[in-house]
Coordinates of C-alpha atoms in Angstrom, one line a residue:
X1 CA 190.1 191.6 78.1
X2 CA 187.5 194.2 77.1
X3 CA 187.6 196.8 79.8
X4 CA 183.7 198.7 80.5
X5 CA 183.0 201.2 83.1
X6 CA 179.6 201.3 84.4
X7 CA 176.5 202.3 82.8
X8 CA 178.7 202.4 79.3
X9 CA 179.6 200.0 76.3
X10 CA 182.2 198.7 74.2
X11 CA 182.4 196.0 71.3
X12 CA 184.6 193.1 71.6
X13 CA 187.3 193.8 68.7
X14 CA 187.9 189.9 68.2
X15 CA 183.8 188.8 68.1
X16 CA 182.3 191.8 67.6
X17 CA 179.8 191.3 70.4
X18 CA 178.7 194.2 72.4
X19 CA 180.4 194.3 75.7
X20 CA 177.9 196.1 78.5
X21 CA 178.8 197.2 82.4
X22 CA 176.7 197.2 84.8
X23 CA 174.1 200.0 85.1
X24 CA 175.1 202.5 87.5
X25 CA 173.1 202.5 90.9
X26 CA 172.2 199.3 91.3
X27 CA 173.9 196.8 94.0
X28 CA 175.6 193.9 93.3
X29 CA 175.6 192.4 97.1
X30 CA 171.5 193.1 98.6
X31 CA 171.4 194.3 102.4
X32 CA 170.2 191.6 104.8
X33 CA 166.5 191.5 104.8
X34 CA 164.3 193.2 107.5
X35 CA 160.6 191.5 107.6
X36 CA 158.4 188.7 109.3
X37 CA 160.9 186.2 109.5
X38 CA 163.2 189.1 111.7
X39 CA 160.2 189.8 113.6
X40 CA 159.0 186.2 114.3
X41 CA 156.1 186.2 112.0
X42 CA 155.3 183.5 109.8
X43 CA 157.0 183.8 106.2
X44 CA 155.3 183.9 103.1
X45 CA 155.6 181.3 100.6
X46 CA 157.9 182.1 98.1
X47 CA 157.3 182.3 94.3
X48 CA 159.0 180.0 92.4
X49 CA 161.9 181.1 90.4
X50 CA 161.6 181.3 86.8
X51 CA 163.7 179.4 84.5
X52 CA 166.9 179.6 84.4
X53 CA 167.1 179.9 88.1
X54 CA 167.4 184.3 88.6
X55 CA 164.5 185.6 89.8
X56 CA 162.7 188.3 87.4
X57 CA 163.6 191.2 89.9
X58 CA 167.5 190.6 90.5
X59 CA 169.6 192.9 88.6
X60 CA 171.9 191.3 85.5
X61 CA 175.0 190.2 86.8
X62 CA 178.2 192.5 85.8
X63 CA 179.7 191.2 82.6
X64 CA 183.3 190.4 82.6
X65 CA 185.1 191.1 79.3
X66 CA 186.7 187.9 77.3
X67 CA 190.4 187.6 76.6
X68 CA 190.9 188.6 73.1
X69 CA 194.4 188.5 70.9
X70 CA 196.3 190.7 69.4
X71 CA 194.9 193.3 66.6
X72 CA 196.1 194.1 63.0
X73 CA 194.2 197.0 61.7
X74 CA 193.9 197.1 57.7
X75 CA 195.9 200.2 57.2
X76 CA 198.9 198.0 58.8
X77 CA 198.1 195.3 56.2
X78 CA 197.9 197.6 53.6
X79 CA 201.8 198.5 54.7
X80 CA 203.0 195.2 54.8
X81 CA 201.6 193.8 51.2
X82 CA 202.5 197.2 49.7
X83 CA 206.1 196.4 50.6
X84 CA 206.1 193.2 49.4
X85 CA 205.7 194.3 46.2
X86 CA 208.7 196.2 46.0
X87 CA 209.3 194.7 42.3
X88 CA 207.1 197.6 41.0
X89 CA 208.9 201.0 40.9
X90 CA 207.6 203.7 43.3
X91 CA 204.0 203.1 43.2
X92 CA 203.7 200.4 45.7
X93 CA 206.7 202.4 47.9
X94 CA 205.1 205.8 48.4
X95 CA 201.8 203.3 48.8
X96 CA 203.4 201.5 51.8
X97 CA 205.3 204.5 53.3
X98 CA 202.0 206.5 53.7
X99 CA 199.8 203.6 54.5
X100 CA 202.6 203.0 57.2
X101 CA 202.5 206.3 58.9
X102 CA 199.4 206.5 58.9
X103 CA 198.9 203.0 61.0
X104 CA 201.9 204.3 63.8
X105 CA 200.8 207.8 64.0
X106 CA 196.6 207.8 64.9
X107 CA 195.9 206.1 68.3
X108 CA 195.5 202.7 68.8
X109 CA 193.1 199.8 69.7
X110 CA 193.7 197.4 72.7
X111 CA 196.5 195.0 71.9
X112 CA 196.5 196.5 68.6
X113 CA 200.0 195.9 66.8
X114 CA 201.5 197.6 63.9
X115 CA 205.0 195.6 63.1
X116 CA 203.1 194.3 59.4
X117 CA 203.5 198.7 59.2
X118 CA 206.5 198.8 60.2
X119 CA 207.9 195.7 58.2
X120 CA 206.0 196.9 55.0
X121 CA 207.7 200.6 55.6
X122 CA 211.3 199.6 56.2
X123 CA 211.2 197.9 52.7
X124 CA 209.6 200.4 50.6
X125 CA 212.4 202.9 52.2
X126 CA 215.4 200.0 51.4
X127 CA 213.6 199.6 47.3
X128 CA 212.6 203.1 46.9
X129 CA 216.3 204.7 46.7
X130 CA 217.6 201.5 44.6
X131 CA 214.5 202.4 42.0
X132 CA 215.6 206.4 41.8
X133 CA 218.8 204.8 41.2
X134 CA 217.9 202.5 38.3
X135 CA 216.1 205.6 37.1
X136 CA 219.0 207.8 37.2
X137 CA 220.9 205.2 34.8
X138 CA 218.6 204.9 32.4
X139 CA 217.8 208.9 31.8
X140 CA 221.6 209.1 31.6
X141 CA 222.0 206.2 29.1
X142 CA 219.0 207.7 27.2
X143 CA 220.7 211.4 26.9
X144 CA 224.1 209.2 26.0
X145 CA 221.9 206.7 23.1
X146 CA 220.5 208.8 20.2
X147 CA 217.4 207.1 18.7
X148 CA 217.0 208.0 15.4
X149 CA 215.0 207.1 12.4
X150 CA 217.8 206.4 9.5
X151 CA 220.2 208.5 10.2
X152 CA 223.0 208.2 12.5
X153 CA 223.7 211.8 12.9
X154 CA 222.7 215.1 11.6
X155 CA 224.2 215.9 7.9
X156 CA 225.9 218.8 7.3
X157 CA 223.9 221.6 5.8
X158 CA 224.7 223.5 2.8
X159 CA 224.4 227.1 4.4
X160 CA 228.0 228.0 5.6
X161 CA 226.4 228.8 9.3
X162 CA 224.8 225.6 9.5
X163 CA 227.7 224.4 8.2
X164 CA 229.5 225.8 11.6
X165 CA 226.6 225.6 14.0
X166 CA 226.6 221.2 12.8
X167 CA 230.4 220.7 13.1
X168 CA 230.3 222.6 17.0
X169 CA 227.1 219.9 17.5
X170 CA 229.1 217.0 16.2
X171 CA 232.2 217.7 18.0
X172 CA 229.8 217.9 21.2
X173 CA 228.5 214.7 20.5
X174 CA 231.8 213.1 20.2
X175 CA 233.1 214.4 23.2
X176 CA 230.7 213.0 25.2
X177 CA 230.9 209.3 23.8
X178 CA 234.6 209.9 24.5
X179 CA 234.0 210.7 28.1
X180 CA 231.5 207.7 28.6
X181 CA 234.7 205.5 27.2
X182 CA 237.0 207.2 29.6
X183 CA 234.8 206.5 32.8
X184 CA 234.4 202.9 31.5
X185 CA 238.5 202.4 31.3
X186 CA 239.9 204.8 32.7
X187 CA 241.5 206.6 29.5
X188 CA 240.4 208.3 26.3
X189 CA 240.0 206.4 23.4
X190 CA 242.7 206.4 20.6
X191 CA 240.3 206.6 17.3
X192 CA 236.3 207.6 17.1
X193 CA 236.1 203.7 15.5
X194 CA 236.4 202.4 18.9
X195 CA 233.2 204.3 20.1
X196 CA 231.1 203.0 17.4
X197 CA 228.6 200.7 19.1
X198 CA 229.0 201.6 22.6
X199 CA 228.7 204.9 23.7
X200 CA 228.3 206.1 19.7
X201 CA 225.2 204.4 17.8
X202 CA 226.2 202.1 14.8
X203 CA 226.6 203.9 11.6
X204 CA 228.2 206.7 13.0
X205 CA 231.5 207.7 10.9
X206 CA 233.5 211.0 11.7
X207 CA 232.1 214.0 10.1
X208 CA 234.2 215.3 7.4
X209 CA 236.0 218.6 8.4
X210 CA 236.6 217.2 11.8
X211 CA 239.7 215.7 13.2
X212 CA 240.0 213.9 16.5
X213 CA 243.5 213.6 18.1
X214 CA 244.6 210.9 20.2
X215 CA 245.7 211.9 23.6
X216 CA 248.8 210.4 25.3
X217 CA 249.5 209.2 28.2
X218 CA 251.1 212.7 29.9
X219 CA 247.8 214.3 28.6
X220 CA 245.1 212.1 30.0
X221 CA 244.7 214.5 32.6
X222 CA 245.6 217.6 31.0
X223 CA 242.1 219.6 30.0
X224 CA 243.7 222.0 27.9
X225 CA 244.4 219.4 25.5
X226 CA 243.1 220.0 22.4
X227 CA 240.9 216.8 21.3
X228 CA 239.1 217.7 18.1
X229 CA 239.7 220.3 15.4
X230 CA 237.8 221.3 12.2
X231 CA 238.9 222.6 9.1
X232 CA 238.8 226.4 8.1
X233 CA 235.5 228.1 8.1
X234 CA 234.4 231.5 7.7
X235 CA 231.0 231.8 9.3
X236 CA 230.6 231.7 12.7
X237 CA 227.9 229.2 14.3
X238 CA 225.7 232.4 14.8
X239 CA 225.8 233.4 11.4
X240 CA 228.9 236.2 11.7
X241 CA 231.1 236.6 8.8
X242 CA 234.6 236.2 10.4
X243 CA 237.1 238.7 9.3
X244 CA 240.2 235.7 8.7
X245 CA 240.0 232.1 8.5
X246 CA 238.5 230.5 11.9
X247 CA 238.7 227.1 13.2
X248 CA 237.0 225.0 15.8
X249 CA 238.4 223.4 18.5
X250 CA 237.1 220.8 21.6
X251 CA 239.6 220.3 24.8
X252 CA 239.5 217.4 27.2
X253 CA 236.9 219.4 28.9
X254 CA 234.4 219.5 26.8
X255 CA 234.6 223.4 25.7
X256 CA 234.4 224.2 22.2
X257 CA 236.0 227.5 21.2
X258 CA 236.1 229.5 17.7
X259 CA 239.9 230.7 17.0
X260 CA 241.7 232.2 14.1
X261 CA 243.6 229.7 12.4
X262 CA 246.8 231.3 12.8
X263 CA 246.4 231.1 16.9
X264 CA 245.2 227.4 16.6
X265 CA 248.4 226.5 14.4
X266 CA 250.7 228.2 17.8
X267 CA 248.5 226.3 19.7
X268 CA 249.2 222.5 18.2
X269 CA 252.4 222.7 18.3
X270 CA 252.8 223.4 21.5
X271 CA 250.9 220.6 22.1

């Protein structure tokens, strides 16, 4: 039903015709007549109706509004096919989300529904999280993959710092394959071999002046253990000239300290 007050109008939101009410000060229902016929007096012949039947004076009869159903607005639509494609990452989700709020939130039309909005927004907010999700995996499997262009890793230079400063960078790099291997089953692998091909990129072979030690079973929680060490060096990574023979070390935790090789000695074998 399209609803008009007097005098106003509205347009039909299932045609599109333009709805008018009756114009304000003008009877529906006409008083009884006072005139010759009340009086006695011969009547006057009256004119003939023209077609149709109204006669030319009577006011338009008061339209009545037509049943109409319900109304889906385009923003609504725009919700509900935005959802649907849920296949392509955020785009189409902040796309419906928007389009969706935007159809709930401004006022409405008669009969006007907005479950296509709703429908379209409870999707994009069920795919949006499982696309940040696939996101996060692949910017951690990119950091863990190293892409390079014919060489597996960086060679060792021939300055004694870089020397230093590429052993602490390779030792880094091992750790962390070792840590993706332990997440994967639950332990730390026995050799670097193992690594080669999954969380390592093919070609990789242990660096020489490094040493990785396999870590028992009483250790596998113990981050003091020490997991990698390097030969003697006397540069530090910074460029320092160490007073005494130095070596590198890398725990189960992932730090990598400088320590005279006297103290590192104590410290295998207590280990």
């Amino acid at each position: 039903m399209v609803e008009v007050e007097p005098g106003q109008s509205a347009k039909c939101g299932n045609c599109g015709d333009l709805v008018r009410g009756p114009r304000p000060g003008v009877p529906t229902d006409r008083p009884p007549a006072v005139g010759p016929k009340a009086l006695g007096e011969p009547v006057p012949p009256a004119k003939a109706p023209p077609l149709g039947g109204v006669p030319a004076s009577a006011p338009p009869p008061p339209t009545v509004g037509l049943p109409i159903g319900p109304v889906t607005r385009a923003a609504s639509i725009v919700a509900f096919v935005s959802g649907l494609l849920f296949f392509i990452p955020f785009v189409t989700q902040v796309l419906a989300i928007c389009a969706g709020v935007y159809a709930i939130a401004r006022p409405r039309r008669p009969n006007e529904r907005v479950i296509l909005a709703w429908i379209g927004m409870v999707i994009a907010l069920v795919a949006l999280p499982g696309w940040l999700y696939v996101s996060t995996l692949f910017v951690a499997a990119a950091r863990t993959a190293t892409f390079t262009m014919g060489r597996p890793y960086r060679p060792i230079a021939d300055e004694p710092w870089e020397m230093t400063s590429a052993l602490v960078e390779q030792m880094k790099r091992i750790h962390r394959g070792a840590s993706a291997y332990r997440r994967d089953f639950g332990k730390w692998p026995s050799d670097v071999d193992v690594l080669v091909g999954r969380s390592l990129p093919r070609g990789f072979r242990m660096p020489a002046g490094l040493t990785y030690r396999p870590v028992p079973d009483s250790e596998q929680r113990s981050y003091s253990w020490v997991l990698i060490i390097s030969d003697e060096v006397e540069v530090g990574p910074d460029g320092e000239l160490l007073g005494q023979p130095h070596r590198l070390i890398c725990r189960l935790s992932g730090k990598v300290e400088l320590l005279p090789a006297p103290e590192v000695s104590v410290l295998l074998n207590t280990q």
